Structures are given as C-alpha cells and as structure tokens.
Amino acid sequence: MKKYITIFVWVALVICCSTKTLKAQYQIPEKLGWWYEARFGMFIHFGSYSYLGHGEWAFSIENWKKADYQEKVSSNFNPEEFDANEIVRLAKDAGMRYIVITAKHHEGFSMWDTKVKSFKDVTGKKMYNLRRFTTFGKRDVLMELKKACEANDIKFCLYYSILDWGHSSQKINHIDGSTFSSMKSDSARTAYIRDMKAQLKELIKRYHPAVLWFDGDWTRKADKPTPEKWWTKEDGIDLYNYLVKLAPDMIINERVARSFGLGDFECPEQEVPETPSNRQWETCQTMNKSWGYNENDHDYKSVKILIQELVKVVSRDGNYLLNIGPKGDGTVPVQTTDTLQKIGDWMKIYGESIYGTTRSPFKTEPDWGFYIKKEGKLYIHVFSWPKTGELTIPTLKNDIKKIYLMADSENELNYTVNNGEIKISLPEDAPNEINSVVVIDVEGLPEASE
Ligand code: FHN
C-alpha cells in the first residue's frame, strides 16, 4: 500500500510541476502604470540607412567603409516627406498607445542636432547628424513626432544604440561577432561613455521621452572591460542610475546591459516567451523581416499572425512593440499602412480586451486561443471557432454575471457549470475570422478554480 501512495504522490508532483506554473503576479512600479496598461506600441526604425533601403545593418552587412557610407548614404538622406501627423494617425488608428523612434542607431547617425562635439563624421570636420550633415535643413523630425504624439495622447519614446560604429572611439567588429564594436583604448572608452551620457542628457532635456529604449549593449559578463567587451554590467547600472536622476519618471528597458535584471522591463525580441516572466516585459516584432526600410523585403507577416501574436503576448502579460520602417523620403510603405489599417479594424471592436488587461488566470493555455483578464472581465480569445457550437473552459472561483460575444454584447449566451467546466453555447459562425472574443462578466478579478 505504502508503495502505491508513494507512486501516487510522485505522479501528482510531476503533473502539477509539468504545467506552465504562473509566477506570482508581480507588482508594477507606479511609473510603469501607463506603459503596462497601454500593452501595444509602435517601433520606428528611421535613419540615414532608410535612404539606402537595405535595412539598418547595411553598413555592417555590406562592409561599407565609414567614409563611403557617410558620403554616399548619410549625406543624401533627405526625409522631406516625413509627416509626423500621418505617422501618429496610423499608430493611433491601429490602436497603438506609444511610439519608440530611433534617435541614434548602430551606425551613429544622430537624428537630432546634437552639440556633443565628438559625434562627428569620419573626417572630424562635420557633426554627423541630420541637421548638420545633410541638406535636409532645420526641421527637427523628432520634435515633430513628439508634438504629434502629444496632440494625440500617444507617449513619445526614444531608441538609442550604446555601440556606435560611426564614433571615433570605436570600429566595427566583423570578426568577433559577439560584441560588434571594438573600443580603441581605455581612455577612448571613458571619453565615449562621458559623451554618450551628454547626448542622452540632450535627448532627455529636449524631448522628455517617456521611455528610453537602449540597444547595442552586446557584452558578455565582462566584469573588467576589454577592447572587444568594453561595456559591462557596472556600466549598465551606472547608466541607469545616471538617467533616473535626470528623469525619475522615465522608463528604461533592460538593455542598459541585458540579462542582468537591470532596467524597468525585459525585452525579448521577435519571440514570445513560453512562460510569463517574473517581471513586466515587452517583445518587439517586425512586420516583414526588416527593422529599417528594406526595398527588397516584401515578406510581410499576415494581419492574422500579428493580431494573434499581440493576443498571445498580452495573455502572457507582455507588451507588444510592432515596428515600421519608413522609406528614406519619410513616407511609410503601402504594405505597412495597409497592415496597420487592418489591425486597427480589429482593435476598434476588440481593443478593450487588450488595454489595461493582465495575464490569463489559468495555469495552462487551450489550443484554440488565449485568455486575458481584467477587473470584472474574462476575455476568451477564440482563434479556432468550435464546430460543435460549444466552448468548454475551466471554472472560475468568481460568480458569473453574464456571458456574451464582445461583438454582440446585447445577446447573452447560454452556459452550464459542471464538474469543473463552463460549457458555453456559441453561434455557428465566428464573429471574426482572425480572433473572436467571448466575454464572461464576473465579480472581481477572474480567478481560476484551481
Ligand atoms: O541590431 C538591432 C537591430 O538593428 C534592431 O534595432 C533590433 C530591434 O530591437 N535590435 C537589435 C537586434 O537585436
């Protein structure tokens, strides 16, 4: 008998530990409140690489010499058709509530009129930025976008690359791909970090970004900097502390030095973590395969894939940052605007099942969709509509008030509650071919029965 009890206990332990155990719901720091509720944002990769139209890594992948790239690509960048109001309208209509735009990407071209002297072109004679290095003139595209965001209740945020292939302190590292840039010397490193902080202070004082989104922090756990591994965890901690002194309410991602638990949120990229994290997170995704405009990349993901990925991310308690790559003239590719329009069509009906929500209350995920919850509501996102006319979900501890289709809230659906299951009778046809939402109105925050 004892043997059977032992086996039973062992089996029970295996089963309970084999489901995706939810980590305890974490506390959201107050300054992240708006960000956590927003759930859905627009990423914009826009820089002199947009003029070339081969993506934002062209300088590296095409092995450009710095002088050639700056003369043939950057100096010709002329985004005269850039229309901040149109871009913000696209974001708003798509249901996006914040915008992160590249202020400086890896090639080091600054999108604003930086006064930090070391950010010059390869000759050392001209400042390497949109205002001073091109014929574009006096317009400040970051300020234009900031103003358009403010006029439309969208949060304005900036991306900044820590590594900088254009800066005299570094050279691009094709060999040791693990770090992508090599630092000339220890004194060059100290000077670069000083000047990078000066640039960041400029960005904060001028644009007051709601989020500073760092990238290009590739490093191993190098405790002592080396020419190839010149950015360390300590540097990341120091950078974070420097920034929060300048702007205490500004949100900063973990890529001040990733994988050390730094920053205010984790940012996996082009993937959805299998299990919820132990702190807030955001994943970023391209619409095609490129971040910066790539004239040869027509491989756009379907609207269905993007909407269903947004839902999956939110069901696992993440934010979704979907990217656009405007062309060199500043216009947005037609496939991008078309995709945003279609996402917006879905969000106009179902957006409330995304905004201000949190992860699924259940330990496991069904194979036909995802659960998302908020106070008083369980949103059942059904990707594959049941042919049986009935949807079965686990019971909740909460009292059920009513069950209905989000797209038809006037007509209540019949349901039964038995043996740990809620069975909901559904109409034959799905209200939405990509993702229909069934809503259960409950008392309080939805809680799984077990
Ligand atoms: O190298 C960058 C890349 O160009 C792009 O900016 C993405 C988006 O976050 N981040 C890095 C690749 O992981």
XYZ file of C-alpha atoms and ligand atoms in Angstrom:
463
model
C 0.000 0.000 0.000
C 2.796 2.374 1.015
C 4.425 1.838 -2.388
C 1.208 2.870 -4.220
C 0.852 6.018 -2.100
C 4.464 6.943 -2.905
C 3.875 6.448 -6.630
C 0.638 8.483 -6.458
C 2.391 11.360 -4.680
C 5.250 11.222 -7.204
C 2.836 11.270 -10.155
C 0.869 14.142 -8.617
C 4.074 16.130 -8.169
C 5.096 15.546 -11.787
C 1.710 16.649 -13.113
C 1.465 19.784 -11.042
C 5.013 20.851 -11.902
C 4.746 19.990 -15.586
C 2.100 22.649 -16.378
C 3.371 26.147 -17.056
C 3.292 27.366 -13.496
C 2.484 31.022 -13.341
C 4.978 33.048 -11.408
C 3.351 35.200 -8.753
C 1.784 38.272 -10.267
C 4.473 40.918 -9.863
C 3.921 44.433 -8.578
C 4.024 47.022 -11.359
C 6.131 50.052 -10.321
C 3.970 53.180 -10.382
C 5.990 54.858 -13.156
C 5.202 51.913 -15.450
C 1.431 52.159 -14.900
C 0.561 53.837 -18.227
C 3.016 51.578 -20.102
C 1.622 48.359 -18.589
C -1.944 49.419 -19.421
C -1.016 50.524 -22.958
C 0.089 46.973 -23.963
C 0.578 47.920 -27.659
C 3.086 50.354 -29.222
C 4.755 51.322 -32.491
C 8.501 50.936 -33.063
C 10.006 53.159 -35.789
C 13.423 52.423 -37.286
C 14.262 55.585 -39.215
C 17.747 56.905 -40.011
C 20.191 57.530 -42.843
C 20.113 53.757 -43.567
C 16.481 54.348 -44.684
C 17.842 56.262 -47.693
C 19.884 53.236 -48.836
C 16.879 50.957 -48.336
C 18.815 47.814 -47.416
C 17.901 47.695 -43.720
C 19.594 49.267 -40.714
C 22.549 46.843 -40.680
C 23.650 47.615 -44.275
C 26.803 49.441 -43.082
C 27.963 46.205 -41.471
C 26.496 43.537 -43.745
C 27.646 45.299 -46.934
C 31.058 46.043 -45.441
C 30.925 49.760 -46.108
C 33.970 51.919 -45.420
C 32.918 54.611 -42.952
C 33.856 57.475 -45.317
C 31.975 55.944 -48.277
C 28.859 55.241 -46.221
C 28.774 58.718 -44.765
C 29.364 60.371 -48.137
C 27.160 58.160 -50.334
C 24.373 57.255 -47.894
C 24.089 59.534 -44.878
C 24.743 62.831 -46.653
C 21.969 62.046 -49.168
C 19.368 61.245 -46.532
C 16.560 63.760 -47.069
C 13.262 62.805 -45.344
C 11.372 65.786 -46.759
C 8.113 63.779 -46.968
C 8.268 62.803 -43.305
C 4.782 63.534 -41.934
C 4.654 63.126 -38.164
C 0.891 63.718 -38.029
C 0.274 60.979 -40.599
C 2.514 58.509 -38.776
C 0.820 59.234 -35.442
C -2.599 58.885 -37.102
C -1.533 55.477 -38.445
C -0.394 54.429 -34.965
C -3.497 55.751 -33.216
C -5.886 54.177 -35.732
C -4.042 50.871 -35.290
C -4.678 51.077 -31.542
C -1.064 51.771 -30.574
C -0.590 53.901 -27.473
C 3.140 54.697 -27.524
C 5.800 55.234 -30.193
C 9.534 54.426 -29.893
C 11.645 56.023 -32.657
C 15.379 55.571 -33.268
C 17.315 58.679 -32.176
C 20.665 57.018 -32.957
C 21.173 53.505 -34.311
C 24.396 51.482 -34.528
C 25.918 53.469 -37.433
C 25.986 56.512 -35.154
C 23.975 58.994 -37.244
C 22.069 61.220 -34.819
C 18.536 62.208 -35.777
C 18.758 65.440 -33.778
C 21.120 68.454 -33.784
C 23.420 67.099 -31.103
C 26.057 69.530 -29.816
C 28.281 66.845 -28.291
C 31.433 67.518 -30.254
C 32.828 64.001 -30.536
C 29.858 62.819 -32.620
C 31.451 63.982 -35.859
C 31.857 62.364 -39.276
C 34.960 60.349 -40.188
C 36.834 63.490 -41.290
C 36.265 65.071 -37.889
C 35.099 68.250 -39.642
C 31.281 67.947 -39.609
C 28.786 66.880 -36.960
C 27.342 63.526 -38.039
C 23.621 64.246 -37.705
C 20.521 65.038 -39.741
C 20.750 68.799 -39.179
C 24.458 69.312 -39.861
C 25.444 66.502 -42.227
C 22.654 66.580 -44.807
C 20.821 69.170 -46.905
C 17.580 68.361 -45.070
C 17.612 71.720 -43.314
C 16.345 72.978 -39.979
C 13.372 70.679 -39.385
C 13.570 68.587 -36.231
C 11.751 65.333 -37.088
C 11.976 64.023 -33.506
C 10.315 67.190 -32.209
C 7.671 66.993 -34.959
C 6.866 63.451 -33.893
C 6.866 64.383 -30.214
C 4.380 67.191 -30.821
C 2.127 64.968 -32.939
C 2.207 62.316 -30.190
C 1.285 64.849 -27.511
C -1.599 66.149 -29.636
C -2.979 62.599 -29.903
C -2.424 61.263 -26.364
C 0.338 58.934 -27.553
C 3.515 58.574 -25.461
C 6.719 59.650 -27.242
C 9.739 57.394 -26.651
C 13.292 57.146 -27.998
C 15.627 54.311 -29.005
C 19.389 54.766 -28.516
C 22.229 52.443 -29.503
C 25.051 52.170 -26.967
C 27.533 50.886 -29.537
C 28.342 53.415 -32.241
C 30.192 52.362 -35.391
C 30.434 55.999 -36.511
C 32.148 57.315 -33.380
C 35.944 57.797 -33.473
C 36.319 55.733 -30.273
C 35.162 52.516 -31.914
C 35.460 50.467 -35.005
C 33.003 47.942 -36.284
C 33.886 44.413 -35.308
C 33.094 41.880 -38.036
C 35.353 39.231 -36.567
C 34.275 38.700 -33.001
C 30.554 38.860 -33.812
C 29.725 38.578 -30.139
C 30.202 42.286 -29.474
C 30.070 44.026 -32.897
C 32.239 47.008 -31.985
C 35.788 47.322 -30.653
C 36.907 50.162 -28.411
C 40.214 51.852 -29.326
C 41.554 52.256 -25.796
C 40.557 52.636 -22.188
C 40.749 56.421 -22.409
C 38.618 56.355 -25.580
C 36.084 54.232 -23.694
C 35.934 56.659 -20.785
C 35.532 59.613 -23.151
C 32.866 57.847 -25.223
C 30.767 56.941 -22.172
C 31.045 60.555 -20.957
C 29.923 61.863 -24.358
C 27.157 59.266 -24.711
C 25.753 60.438 -21.377
C 25.945 64.033 -22.609
C 23.929 63.054 -25.705
C 21.362 61.253 -23.568
C 21.051 64.340 -21.372
C 20.360 66.378 -24.528
C 17.636 63.926 -25.576
C 16.028 63.965 -22.143
C 16.129 67.740 -21.713
C 14.833 68.442 -25.245
C 12.342 65.638 -25.907
C 11.416 64.295 -22.449
C 10.929 60.741 -23.763
C 8.520 58.599 -21.729
C 10.743 55.569 -22.449
C 14.446 55.357 -23.292
C 14.858 52.132 -25.225
C 18.518 51.021 -25.264
C 20.095 48.584 -27.669
C 23.589 47.650 -28.855
C 24.710 46.629 -25.353
C 26.114 43.298 -26.509
C 28.525 42.109 -23.901
C 29.396 39.020 -22.007
C 29.572 39.110 -18.266
C 32.740 41.078 -18.647
C 33.459 42.463 -15.209
C 36.600 44.193 -16.467
C 36.244 45.978 -19.831
C 38.382 44.825 -22.736
C 38.619 46.392 -26.209
C 36.170 43.768 -27.556
C 33.986 43.601 -24.447
C 34.023 47.214 -23.439
C 30.512 47.649 -21.996
C 29.986 45.993 -18.621
C 27.193 45.304 -16.167
C 28.605 48.038 -13.919
C 28.401 50.469 -16.825
C 24.758 49.484 -17.279
C 23.968 50.046 -13.608
C 25.776 53.375 -13.653
C 23.955 54.460 -16.831
C 20.554 53.556 -15.360
C 21.272 55.471 -12.146
C 22.504 58.479 -14.125
C 19.299 58.559 -16.195
C 16.807 58.130 -13.354
C 18.464 61.090 -11.590
C 17.810 63.171 -14.720
C 14.275 61.869 -15.284
C 12.831 59.858 -12.364
C 9.594 59.014 -14.187
C 11.239 57.914 -17.419
C 11.029 54.182 -18.128
C 14.225 52.415 -19.235
C 14.457 48.950 -20.781
C 16.791 46.203 -19.601
C 19.281 46.752 -22.446
C 21.334 49.217 -20.419
C 23.104 45.864 -20.060
C 20.749 42.983 -20.780
C 20.371 39.662 -18.943
C 21.360 41.122 -15.575
C 17.837 42.034 -14.451
C 18.580 45.742 -14.917
C 16.228 48.397 -16.218
C 12.454 48.575 -15.748
C 11.304 45.849 -18.124
C 12.667 42.865 -20.018
C 12.703 42.958 -23.794
C 12.847 39.702 -25.664
C 12.837 40.291 -29.417
C 10.802 38.696 -32.209
C 9.707 35.927 -29.890
C 7.043 35.320 -27.261
C 8.488 33.721 -24.104
C 6.824 30.369 -23.365
C 6.009 31.252 -19.765
C 5.203 34.576 -18.141
C 8.269 36.335 -16.795
C 8.827 37.310 -13.153
C 8.647 40.989 -14.088
C 6.997 43.121 -16.756
C 8.226 42.618 -20.295
C 7.738 43.750 -23.887
C 8.592 41.942 -27.091
C 9.288 43.819 -30.339
C 8.431 42.484 -33.766
C 8.921 43.393 -37.424
C 6.032 43.430 -39.892
C 8.267 41.880 -42.577
C 11.787 40.707 -41.741
C 13.495 44.082 -41.502
C 13.578 46.813 -38.895
C 14.902 49.612 -41.097
C 13.352 50.117 -44.553
C 14.430 47.348 -46.955
C 13.251 47.780 -50.527
C 13.744 44.050 -51.178
C 11.804 42.775 -48.174
C 8.175 42.158 -49.159
C 7.786 39.225 -46.806
C 5.121 40.773 -44.597
C 3.501 38.723 -41.854
C -0.275 38.362 -42.237
C -2.553 40.573 -40.155
C -3.838 37.331 -38.623
C -0.357 36.382 -37.384
C 0.256 39.848 -35.960
C -3.103 40.135 -34.157
C -2.841 36.613 -32.771
C 0.724 37.317 -31.611
C -0.431 40.521 -29.874
C -3.088 38.490 -28.019
C -0.616 35.731 -27.108
C 1.838 38.318 -25.750
C -0.810 40.061 -23.626
C -2.177 36.723 -22.389
C 1.324 36.059 -21.045
C 1.376 39.567 -19.556
C 3.660 41.287 -22.061
C 3.583 44.430 -24.199
C 3.822 44.254 -27.979
C 6.004 46.776 -29.877
C 5.314 46.428 -33.600
C 7.827 48.015 -35.964
C 7.552 50.173 -39.054
C 10.466 51.226 -41.280
C 9.710 54.465 -43.181
C 11.462 54.998 -46.533
C 14.364 57.451 -46.938
C 11.989 60.207 -48.043
C 9.989 59.745 -44.836
C 6.935 58.078 -46.386
C 5.527 54.819 -44.989
C 5.453 51.785 -47.329
C 1.943 50.920 -48.571
C 2.083 47.341 -47.200
C 2.825 48.830 -43.782
C -0.074 51.286 -43.829
C -2.389 48.550 -45.118
C -1.343 46.195 -42.301
C -1.802 48.905 -39.671
C -5.242 49.749 -41.046
C -6.404 46.123 -40.785
C -5.036 45.726 -37.262
C -6.919 48.894 -36.383
C -10.155 47.466 -37.781
C -9.861 44.593 -35.291
C -8.715 46.813 -32.404
C -11.674 49.174 -32.857
C -14.025 46.325 -31.864
C -11.793 44.318 -29.518
C -9.225 46.804 -28.153
C -10.840 46.821 -24.704
C -9.843 43.147 -24.388
C -6.213 44.278 -24.709
C -5.839 47.622 -22.916
C -5.471 47.590 -19.121
C -5.581 43.785 -19.040
C -3.312 41.249 -17.396
C -2.296 37.636 -17.965
C -4.557 34.619 -18.172
C -5.895 33.388 -14.798
C -5.353 29.766 -15.804
C -2.216 27.634 -15.486
C -2.485 26.133 -18.963
C -3.414 27.514 -22.395
C -6.050 25.992 -24.697
C -5.030 25.029 -28.224
C -7.777 27.188 -29.802
C -6.878 30.609 -28.334
C -5.911 32.571 -25.238
C -7.412 34.009 -22.046
C -6.887 37.588 -20.900
C -8.372 39.182 -17.818
C -9.136 42.498 -16.190
C -11.260 43.503 -13.188
C -14.760 42.124 -13.771
C -13.975 40.547 -17.143
C -12.555 37.343 -18.574
C -11.806 37.734 -22.296
C -11.751 34.417 -24.149
C -9.885 34.979 -27.437
C -11.033 32.256 -29.820
C -8.770 31.797 -32.858
C -10.334 28.482 -33.952
C -14.129 28.624 -33.656
C -15.564 25.312 -32.350
C -17.553 23.327 -34.922
C -19.560 21.742 -32.100
C -21.213 25.069 -31.262
C -19.854 24.744 -27.726
C -16.788 26.142 -25.970
C -15.502 24.453 -22.805
C -13.279 26.334 -20.356
C -12.167 25.673 -16.747
C -14.386 27.081 -13.987
C -13.678 30.283 -12.128
C -13.973 30.989 -8.409
C -15.935 34.089 -9.303
C -19.706 34.388 -9.613
C -20.629 34.683 -13.273
C -22.882 37.634 -14.131
C -23.286 37.009 -17.856
C -21.547 35.619 -20.938
C -21.695 37.215 -24.380
C -19.840 37.874 -27.639
C -17.776 41.062 -27.408
C -19.052 41.937 -30.881
C -22.695 41.451 -29.761
C -22.912 42.341 -26.074
C -26.706 42.697 -26.083
C -27.358 38.985 -26.574
C -26.398 36.732 -23.667
C -25.036 33.247 -24.410
C -26.345 30.142 -22.630
C -23.898 28.188 -20.475
C -23.663 25.430 -17.887
C -21.211 24.975 -14.992
C -20.491 21.353 -14.090
C -17.573 19.209 -12.893
C -15.013 21.992 -13.077
C -16.069 23.135 -16.559
C -18.008 26.033 -18.015
C -19.686 25.000 -21.293
C -20.756 27.968 -23.449
C -23.185 27.617 -26.357
C -21.906 29.548 -29.367
C -23.440 30.582 -32.694
C -22.362 28.525 -35.695
C -20.288 31.291 -37.304
C -17.361 33.094 -35.721
C -17.935 36.866 -35.488
C -14.337 37.463 -36.625
C -12.270 35.150 -38.833
C -8.976 36.084 -37.142
C -9.974 36.180 -33.466
C -13.447 36.353 -31.885
C -13.779 37.296 -28.233
C -16.248 35.770 -25.780
C -16.636 37.782 -22.567
C -17.544 36.496 -19.127
C -18.649 39.292 -16.781
C -17.738 38.319 -13.199
C -17.490 39.801 -9.741
C -13.893 40.929 -9.108
C -10.728 39.825 -10.910
C -11.192 36.447 -12.642
C -9.588 33.649 -10.595
C -9.199 30.033 -11.685
C -10.937 27.438 -9.506
C -7.671 25.571 -9.204
O 20.744 45.274 -34.001
C 19.466 45.739 -33.596
C 18.529 45.779 -34.750
O 19.024 46.596 -35.764
C 17.179 46.318 -34.258
O 17.334 47.645 -33.771
C 16.645 45.395 -33.155
C 15.326 45.943 -32.632
O 15.316 45.945 -31.287
N 17.611 45.304 -32.079
C 18.942 44.860 -32.471
C 18.929 43.393 -32.846
O 18.628 42.624 -31.714
